[in-house]
């Protein structure tokens, strides 16, 4: 009689440092899998502690708490299926391993230590962890399972070693954060491992937001030849039960439901919603406040907030001045009504006049300039922060990646806030995302079905409305030009000469490059936001604040 093995795969959303809460979540899924007849229940890389831990992992007291939580988990799962989970553990001879353990019968029966430590993009694992020696397969019941940890499966050596050592199935446990295009990239690499080894493979990933990083789940399974036989949802917690059967050609995974994966624009939107929802919940906030200007950026952030935490928990505020157009007032009102959020109005003209009167003796003899424009922005920041403090609402800031890149934002003004959902979304993608949200609704959205903003909000010329007849294009190139240059300089690390060769005006490219560099100090003090690309500001792109180098390639 052919052997059969039941493997339950749980992609969960842990909270960094909440060892008791994470263990409780693990036990709930483990109990569900036990009742479903599982032989083994597996959880992702660092599922017990949350990920990434950064310097928290270096604290001896934290590691002691982790060890205690692991001991309690082993005891709680001793009567039932084996349990696999990732966590940091002290390394032999000193240091710390990124480890994965199998618990069975109340004890740890196997431990795998991550060998390849990623040290690029958002990862600094060589700072924190000691590389482990390659491990052999783990026998659980009738099957020998090889367990590469995340990066170990992006290199052929570990999986080949596991195959040569007698592994019959590969289980890849991951804490792999989202960026645009990542889902397809993972599957491409995992198909390569399957083709090389001839073994079926299960890819298990974390779910949830942690600071700027969003883990998108989307776990899957492949049979020999690379055939997709299981696909779990993106950005959602859950568990699937896989049945493995041993036949003449080795172990095979029975095909299960294949969940549809989102396209890039939907994936970005879901990442922004989940990132905001988790950032607020894990930081202890249930309500958000933001300035609703009648412009496209704040409208999109309001929609994201409504979809993340529910319209009843979103407090929007219009802060008009003498420069605010009637169209902006109407558009803000319409956005609030369409989303079902609260909208209040706090005019800033009186406080603006008071501040200008206070400064008048020192400003005497000087013409009004950018200073007076920034005063308006900073007054709005003061009022919004006051509301945040008084009512315990997290202030959301609303600057897109184009503005953040070139410093088209006021520090301590419209940059004030605790989180920026659209920080990694260029302006042209903001427009496209608004059109997409108006036309689409998903079950994971808490906001209303149907359009959530007037088309006029998306299509009118962008303006900060800090002076008469102001338009963004007075200070910046058209956004379709600006964004193409920014993607070249930031996302592709192209030279000025590269972009000029593509047909962009040399003076314009040089000016944009200069704005990027001189705005570093603003980004250093900006709120965190959802990472959507592999070149997001913060950990993906780390530049000095003071830097006099400029690209001479087009001179």
XYZ file of C-alpha atoms in Angstrom:
555
model
C 0.000 0.000 0.000
C 1.415 3.383 -1.021
C 2.399 5.738 1.775
C 0.371 8.875 2.404
C 1.406 11.983 4.341
C -0.768 14.927 5.374
C 1.019 18.281 5.598
C -0.777 21.415 6.803
C 0.793 24.669 5.640
C -0.067 27.823 7.619
C 0.904 31.288 6.344
C 0.385 33.434 9.421
C 0.698 37.095 10.365
C 2.850 37.332 13.513
C 3.688 40.501 15.425
C 7.335 41.248 16.141
C 8.091 40.622 19.792
C 4.624 39.346 20.746
C 5.829 35.888 21.655
C 2.705 34.926 23.614
C 0.344 36.226 20.937
C 2.279 34.550 18.137
C 2.390 31.253 20.020
C -1.353 31.458 20.624
C -1.929 31.948 16.897
C 0.364 28.997 16.093
C -1.494 26.766 18.539
C -4.869 27.699 17.060
C -3.734 26.704 13.562
C -1.966 23.618 14.913
C -5.150 22.467 16.665
C -7.170 23.010 13.474
C -4.637 20.968 11.511
C -4.624 18.231 14.165
C -8.399 17.947 13.866
C -8.021 17.726 10.071
C -5.689 14.738 10.436
C -2.333 16.397 9.760
C 0.928 14.527 10.282
C 2.949 17.746 10.255
C 1.936 21.404 10.619
C 4.448 23.966 9.367
C 4.799 27.695 9.908
C 7.109 30.189 8.179
C 10.580 31.485 8.927
C 10.707 33.478 12.195
C 6.987 32.862 12.777
C 7.390 32.620 16.550
C 9.039 36.025 16.906
C 7.920 37.978 13.871
C 10.317 39.322 11.252
C 12.462 41.338 10.774
C 13.797 41.677 14.296
C 16.724 44.009 13.597
C 18.782 44.740 16.754
C 16.088 43.277 19.021
C 17.484 39.842 18.207
C 20.807 40.723 19.833
C 19.309 41.258 23.292
C 20.113 38.296 25.583
C 16.882 38.814 27.509
C 14.866 38.588 24.304
C 16.582 35.341 23.295
C 15.858 33.950 26.742
C 12.172 34.788 26.266
C 12.227 33.089 22.858
C 13.728 29.939 24.362
C 11.029 29.889 27.028
C 8.286 30.371 24.412
C 9.709 27.492 22.370
C 9.725 25.225 25.408
C 6.097 26.095 26.140
C 5.146 25.476 22.498
C 6.818 22.066 22.526
C 4.847 21.108 25.617
C 1.561 22.408 24.163
C 1.971 20.409 20.931
C 3.217 17.124 22.399
C -0.083 15.306 21.887
C -0.658 15.535 18.147
C 1.110 16.202 14.860
C 4.649 17.435 14.572
C 5.079 21.194 14.389
C 7.681 23.129 12.369
C 8.443 26.757 13.149
C 11.162 29.361 12.608
C 12.880 31.430 15.298
C 16.301 32.767 16.349
C 18.399 30.457 18.529
C 21.883 30.706 20.052
C 24.525 29.285 17.719
C 27.110 26.719 18.704
C 30.310 28.538 19.600
C 28.606 31.915 19.977
C 26.376 34.114 17.895
C 22.812 33.544 16.755
C 21.298 31.297 14.092
C 18.255 31.953 11.984
C 16.821 28.543 12.815
C 13.928 26.248 12.037
C 12.889 23.491 14.429
C 10.601 20.478 14.314
C 8.749 19.717 17.539
C 7.207 16.314 18.206
C 6.169 14.521 21.362
C 7.080 17.528 23.511
C 10.707 17.740 22.343
C 12.723 19.245 19.516
C 13.529 16.425 17.093
C 15.350 18.492 14.455
C 16.970 21.874 13.974
C 18.014 23.509 10.706
C 20.202 26.618 10.648
C 20.045 29.013 7.715
C 23.232 28.882 5.643
C 22.953 31.661 3.046
C 22.379 34.961 4.849
C 21.006 37.746 2.618
C 22.796 41.027 3.081
C 21.255 43.303 0.476
C 18.098 45.366 -0.126
C 16.184 45.307 3.191
C 18.236 42.468 4.683
C 21.206 42.755 7.055
C 21.347 39.135 8.193
C 25.134 38.984 8.324
C 24.946 41.692 10.979
C 22.729 39.518 13.154
C 23.153 35.848 12.344
C 25.852 33.235 12.049
C 25.767 31.062 8.959
C 24.798 27.485 9.750
C 26.224 24.351 8.198
C 24.028 22.667 5.561
C 21.673 20.142 7.132
C 20.356 16.815 5.974
C 16.686 15.864 5.604
C 14.320 15.357 8.542
C 12.368 12.087 8.670
C 8.803 12.525 9.832
C 6.746 9.372 9.502
C 7.349 7.830 6.073
C 8.883 10.874 4.356
C 12.294 12.562 4.421
C 11.856 16.335 4.168
C 14.644 18.754 3.245
C 14.136 22.217 4.729
C 15.978 25.129 3.097
C 15.308 28.415 4.885
C 14.345 31.202 2.485
C 17.598 32.411 0.850
C 18.960 28.860 0.955
C 16.500 27.952 -1.800
C 17.616 30.835 -4.022
C 20.964 29.046 -4.397
C 21.202 25.623 -5.973
C 23.848 24.245 -3.637
C 21.651 23.706 -0.565
C 18.794 22.017 -2.406
C 21.209 19.829 -4.368
C 22.909 18.804 -1.117
C 19.529 17.966 0.405
C 18.571 15.886 -2.636
C 21.868 14.026 -2.552
C 21.362 13.365 1.167
C 18.087 11.560 0.506
C 15.407 14.260 0.731
C 12.143 13.249 -0.908
C 10.292 16.565 -0.569
C 11.538 20.147 -0.168
C 9.870 22.506 2.293
C 11.087 26.094 1.859
C 10.197 28.303 4.835
C 10.284 32.022 4.182
C 10.033 35.549 5.499
C 10.027 37.073 2.023
C 8.696 40.651 1.806
C 6.684 41.902 -1.121
C 7.841 44.091 -3.912
C 6.284 44.496 -7.335
C 6.962 41.401 -9.436
C 8.157 39.318 -6.481
C 5.523 36.581 -6.739
C 6.547 35.578 -10.237
C 10.223 35.856 -9.356
C 9.817 33.398 -6.483
C 8.016 30.846 -8.590
C 10.665 31.081 -11.297
C 13.433 30.335 -8.800
C 11.511 27.513 -7.117
C 10.701 25.848 -10.443
C 14.450 25.862 -11.110
C 15.075 24.067 -7.789
C 12.430 21.470 -8.649
C 13.895 20.851 -12.105
C 17.423 20.548 -10.684
C 16.518 18.140 -7.892
C 13.535 16.276 -9.333
C 11.721 16.799 -6.000
C 8.326 18.301 -5.202
C 8.561 21.598 -3.321
C 6.352 23.519 -0.894
C 7.054 27.258 -0.572
C 5.698 28.751 2.680
C 5.778 32.504 3.339
C 4.842 34.934 6.091
C 1.912 37.333 5.844
C 1.535 40.827 7.274
C 2.981 44.277 7.653
C 6.037 45.063 9.740
C 7.079 48.716 9.634
C 7.703 49.417 5.925
C 7.814 45.773 4.834
C 4.750 43.786 3.826
C 4.924 39.999 3.687
C 2.514 38.784 1.050
C 2.097 35.088 1.777
C 1.102 33.610 -1.613
C 2.511 30.224 -0.559
C 2.462 27.503 -3.195
C 3.443 23.940 -4.014
C 5.090 22.397 -7.083
C 5.318 18.810 -8.217
C 8.173 17.278 -10.202
C 8.587 19.095 -13.490
C 7.458 22.389 -11.892
C 3.692 21.840 -12.134
C 1.795 24.184 -9.801
C -0.500 22.107 -7.573
C -1.341 24.529 -4.760
C -1.564 28.311 -4.608
C -2.588 30.127 -1.443
C -3.937 33.706 -1.443
C -1.690 36.753 -1.424
C -1.713 39.070 1.608
C -4.123 36.905 3.611
C -3.595 34.571 6.546
C -4.722 31.018 6.133
C -3.896 27.346 6.001
C -4.097 24.674 3.353
C -3.938 20.931 3.839
C -1.716 19.105 1.370
C -1.834 15.365 0.765
C 1.441 13.760 -0.350
C 1.393 10.269 -1.849
C 4.315 7.988 -2.565
C 4.297 6.347 -5.953
C 6.654 4.760 -8.454
C 8.191 8.121 -9.285
C 8.520 9.240 -5.664
C 6.318 11.528 -3.630
C 3.646 13.626 -5.344
C 1.395 16.365 -3.975
C -2.319 16.088 -4.721
C -3.581 19.138 -6.581
C -5.671 21.599 -4.575
C -7.353 24.913 -5.334
C -5.223 27.462 -7.178
C -6.089 30.910 -5.874
C -5.892 33.720 -8.419
C -2.918 36.001 -7.794
C -3.420 39.763 -8.224
C -1.867 41.838 -10.978
C 0.682 44.506 -10.043
C -1.756 47.348 -9.439
C -4.044 45.231 -7.235
C -1.066 43.736 -5.396
C 0.325 47.209 -4.675
C -3.053 48.374 -3.400
C -3.516 45.309 -1.193
C 0.009 45.800 0.155
C -0.768 49.425 1.055
C -4.033 48.443 2.752
C -2.484 45.569 4.712
C 0.607 47.618 5.578
C -1.505 50.408 7.066
C -3.924 48.033 8.807
C -1.119 46.093 10.485
C 1.019 49.131 11.297
C -1.884 50.730 13.128
C -3.133 47.586 14.856
C 0.321 46.414 15.928
C 1.177 49.922 17.178
C -2.071 50.115 19.145
C -4.115 52.536 17.002
C -7.695 51.976 15.822
C -8.455 55.374 14.245
C -6.688 57.565 11.690
C -6.791 61.275 10.851
C -5.578 62.944 7.668
C -5.825 66.205 5.801
C -8.209 65.850 2.852
C -7.261 68.600 0.411
C -9.429 67.740 -2.560
C -6.331 66.450 -4.356
C -5.626 62.980 -5.656
C -2.970 61.935 -3.105
C -5.056 62.567 0.002
C -8.093 61.027 -1.701
C -6.145 57.822 -2.335
C -4.812 57.729 1.232
C -8.367 58.226 2.542
C -9.534 55.307 0.386
C -6.682 53.105 1.600
C -7.488 54.023 5.201
C -11.195 53.287 4.737
C -10.365 49.912 3.197
C -7.833 49.154 5.954
C -9.703 50.095 9.130
C -13.248 50.948 8.018
C -14.718 54.357 7.066
C -16.112 54.823 10.557
C -12.544 54.972 11.886
C -11.242 57.549 9.400
C -11.334 61.241 10.338
C -10.664 63.601 7.421
C -10.067 67.308 7.813
C -10.145 70.036 5.186
C -7.817 72.901 6.174
C -8.643 75.641 3.659
C -6.855 78.920 3.124
C -7.586 81.883 0.823
C -5.813 79.928 -1.928
C -8.067 76.872 -1.677
C -10.335 76.667 -4.707
C -14.038 75.956 -4.569
C -13.340 72.906 -6.725
C -11.040 71.518 -4.032
C -13.645 72.145 -1.339
C -16.267 70.367 -3.440
C -13.967 67.466 -4.298
C -12.975 66.903 -0.653
C -16.641 66.893 0.339
C -17.497 64.434 -2.428
C -14.611 62.087 -1.537
C -15.714 62.027 2.103
C -19.322 61.316 1.134
C -18.402 58.581 -1.327
C -16.134 56.873 1.199
C -18.465 57.395 4.144
C -15.789 59.022 6.309
C -16.102 61.986 8.689
C -15.033 65.352 7.264
C -14.377 68.409 9.403
C -13.127 71.834 8.345
C -10.477 73.924 10.118
C -9.675 77.118 8.165
C -6.053 78.222 8.574
C -6.379 81.850 7.456
C -6.650 83.286 10.981
C -3.665 81.387 12.435
C -1.699 82.153 9.258
C -2.302 85.888 9.726
C -1.328 85.609 13.399
C 1.964 83.874 12.584
C 2.782 86.350 9.822
C 2.027 89.270 12.183
C 4.336 87.758 14.788
C 7.140 87.399 12.240
C 6.531 90.759 10.541
C 9.123 92.743 12.535
C 11.853 90.261 11.574
C 10.637 89.862 7.982
C 10.357 93.613 7.350
C 11.745 94.647 3.982
C 11.641 91.117 2.537
C 9.227 89.959 -0.152
C 6.941 86.977 0.470
C 8.428 83.752 -0.864
C 8.475 80.020 -0.177
C 8.631 80.780 3.552
C 5.039 82.006 3.630
C 3.913 78.974 1.633
C 5.598 76.635 4.099
C 3.965 78.412 7.036
C 0.600 77.319 5.654
C 1.718 73.716 5.354
C 3.204 73.731 8.842
C 0.063 75.231 10.362
C -1.884 72.365 8.847
C 0.606 69.964 10.388
C 0.197 71.608 13.820
C -3.592 71.353 13.680
C -3.603 67.758 12.454
C -1.091 66.712 15.113
C -3.257 68.407 17.741
C -6.215 66.308 16.625
C -4.022 63.210 16.633
C -2.888 63.915 20.191
C -6.311 64.857 21.520
C -8.261 61.962 20.043
C -5.601 59.236 19.836
C -5.825 59.029 16.048
C -2.764 58.187 13.973
C -1.964 61.011 11.563
C -1.432 59.755 8.026
C 0.775 61.733 5.702
C -0.017 61.743 2.009
C 3.099 62.464 -0.091
C 3.695 60.229 -3.104
C 7.129 58.893 -4.133
C 7.602 61.561 -6.803
C 7.218 64.325 -4.214
C 9.260 62.491 -1.594
C 12.030 61.949 -4.157
C 12.467 65.604 -5.139
C 11.575 67.153 -1.791
C 8.299 68.654 -3.027
C 6.957 68.480 0.509
C 7.288 70.579 3.651
C 9.183 69.057 6.526
C 7.204 69.495 9.771
C 4.254 70.414 7.549
C 2.534 68.066 5.124
C 5.231 65.504 5.944
C 4.004 65.327 9.558
C 2.475 61.992 10.461
C 3.036 58.479 11.699
C 2.678 56.521 8.448
C 2.523 57.183 4.703
C 0.722 54.460 2.729
C 1.718 55.865 -0.704
C 5.354 56.690 0.056
C 6.632 54.237 -2.576
C 4.036 55.032 -5.257
C 5.028 57.439 -8.021
C 2.459 60.074 -8.999
C 1.588 58.464 -12.328
C 0.864 55.227 -10.442
C -1.268 57.214 -7.984
C -3.521 58.225 -10.881
C -3.711 54.643 -12.183
C -4.404 53.250 -8.704
C -7.272 55.678 -8.138
C -8.891 54.647 -11.423
C -8.412 50.965 -10.449
C -10.001 51.432 -7.011
C -12.946 53.306 -8.501
C -13.603 50.322 -10.767
C -12.861 47.469 -8.338
C -13.849 46.183 -4.929
C -12.561 43.107 -3.105
C -13.772 41.189 -0.055
C -10.719 42.312 1.959
C -11.648 45.983 1.555
C -13.610 47.524 4.435
C -14.566 50.584 2.394
C -17.619 50.843 0.146
C -18.153 49.166 -3.205
C -18.242 51.385 -6.260
C -16.324 54.604 -7.045
C -14.694 56.240 -4.037
C -13.691 59.579 -5.569
C -14.897 61.822 -8.386
C -13.029 61.538 -11.671
C -12.354 65.283 -11.365
C -10.036 64.569 -8.421
C -7.891 62.305 -10.600
C -7.905 64.379 -13.760
C -7.475 67.974 -12.568
C -3.952 69.495 -12.686
C -2.193 68.801 -9.354
C -1.618 71.846 -7.129
C -0.442 72.470 -3.576
C -2.663 75.607 -3.512
C -0.219 77.620 -1.417
C -0.379 80.666 -3.702
C -2.642 82.046 -6.419
C -2.933 79.949 -9.601
C -0.253 77.499 -8.424
C 0.315 74.237 -10.315
C 2.843 71.478 -9.597
C 4.236 71.918 -13.112
C 5.305 75.456 -12.165
C 8.094 73.826 -10.131
C 8.429 70.338 -11.592
C 8.448 68.669 -15.015
C 5.169 67.016 -16.052
C 4.721 63.917 -13.912
C 4.970 61.493 -16.825
C 8.419 62.985 -17.536
C 9.449 63.359 -13.908
C 8.480 59.796 -12.992
C 10.358 58.316 -15.933
C 13.485 60.218 -14.884
C 13.025 59.227 -11.238
C 12.576 55.553 -12.104
C 15.787 55.749 -14.090
C 17.855 57.524 -11.429
C 16.424 55.752 -8.374
C 14.986 52.381 -9.333
C 17.443 51.538 -12.111
C 20.521 53.479 -10.891
C 20.870 54.870 -14.423
C 23.384 57.608 -15.115
C 22.456 61.057 -16.324
C 24.047 60.168 -19.667
C 21.867 57.021 -19.889
C 18.720 59.112 -19.560
C 19.901 61.768 -21.959
C 20.581 58.992 -24.475
C 16.947 57.922 -24.021
C 15.854 61.383 -25.134
C 15.403 63.306 -21.892
C 16.610 66.901 -21.692
C 20.029 67.006 -20.001
C 19.294 70.113 -17.919
C 16.048 68.612 -16.666
C 17.709 65.342 -15.687
C 20.520 67.189 -13.892
C 18.007 69.306 -11.995
C 16.023 66.250 -10.916
C 19.227 64.518 -9.829
C 20.158 67.563 -7.744
C 16.715 67.664 -6.110
C 16.977 63.980 -5.178
C 20.318 64.471 -3.432
C 19.481 67.707 -1.584
C 16.209 66.214 -0.283
C 17.868 63.339 1.535
C 17.517 65.118 4.880
C 13.758 65.279 4.436
C 13.477 61.575 3.705
C 15.642 60.801 6.723
C 12.943 62.433 8.889
C 9.917 61.171 6.982
C 7.269 58.737 8.176
C 7.606 55.061 7.256
C 5.438 53.754 4.449
C 4.544 50.622 2.538
C 7.427 49.185 0.508
C 6.183 48.411 -2.999
C 9.412 48.282 -5.011
C 12.913 46.943 -4.631
C 14.205 50.538 -4.443
C 12.002 52.036 -1.756
C 13.356 54.864 0.352
C 14.927 53.673 3.620
C 16.537 50.222 3.720
C 16.564 49.596 -0.043
C 18.276 52.892 -0.818
C 20.749 54.224 1.750
C 22.470 57.444 0.766
C 24.375 59.964 2.898
C 22.408 63.017 3.983
C 25.281 65.341 3.077
C 26.711 64.539 -0.345
C 28.343 66.878 -2.877
C 28.923 64.342 -5.661
C 26.912 64.802 -8.828
C 26.989 62.598 -11.915
C 29.384 64.149 -14.449
C 28.508 61.696 -17.211
C 26.458 64.131 -19.331
C 28.733 67.146 -18.949
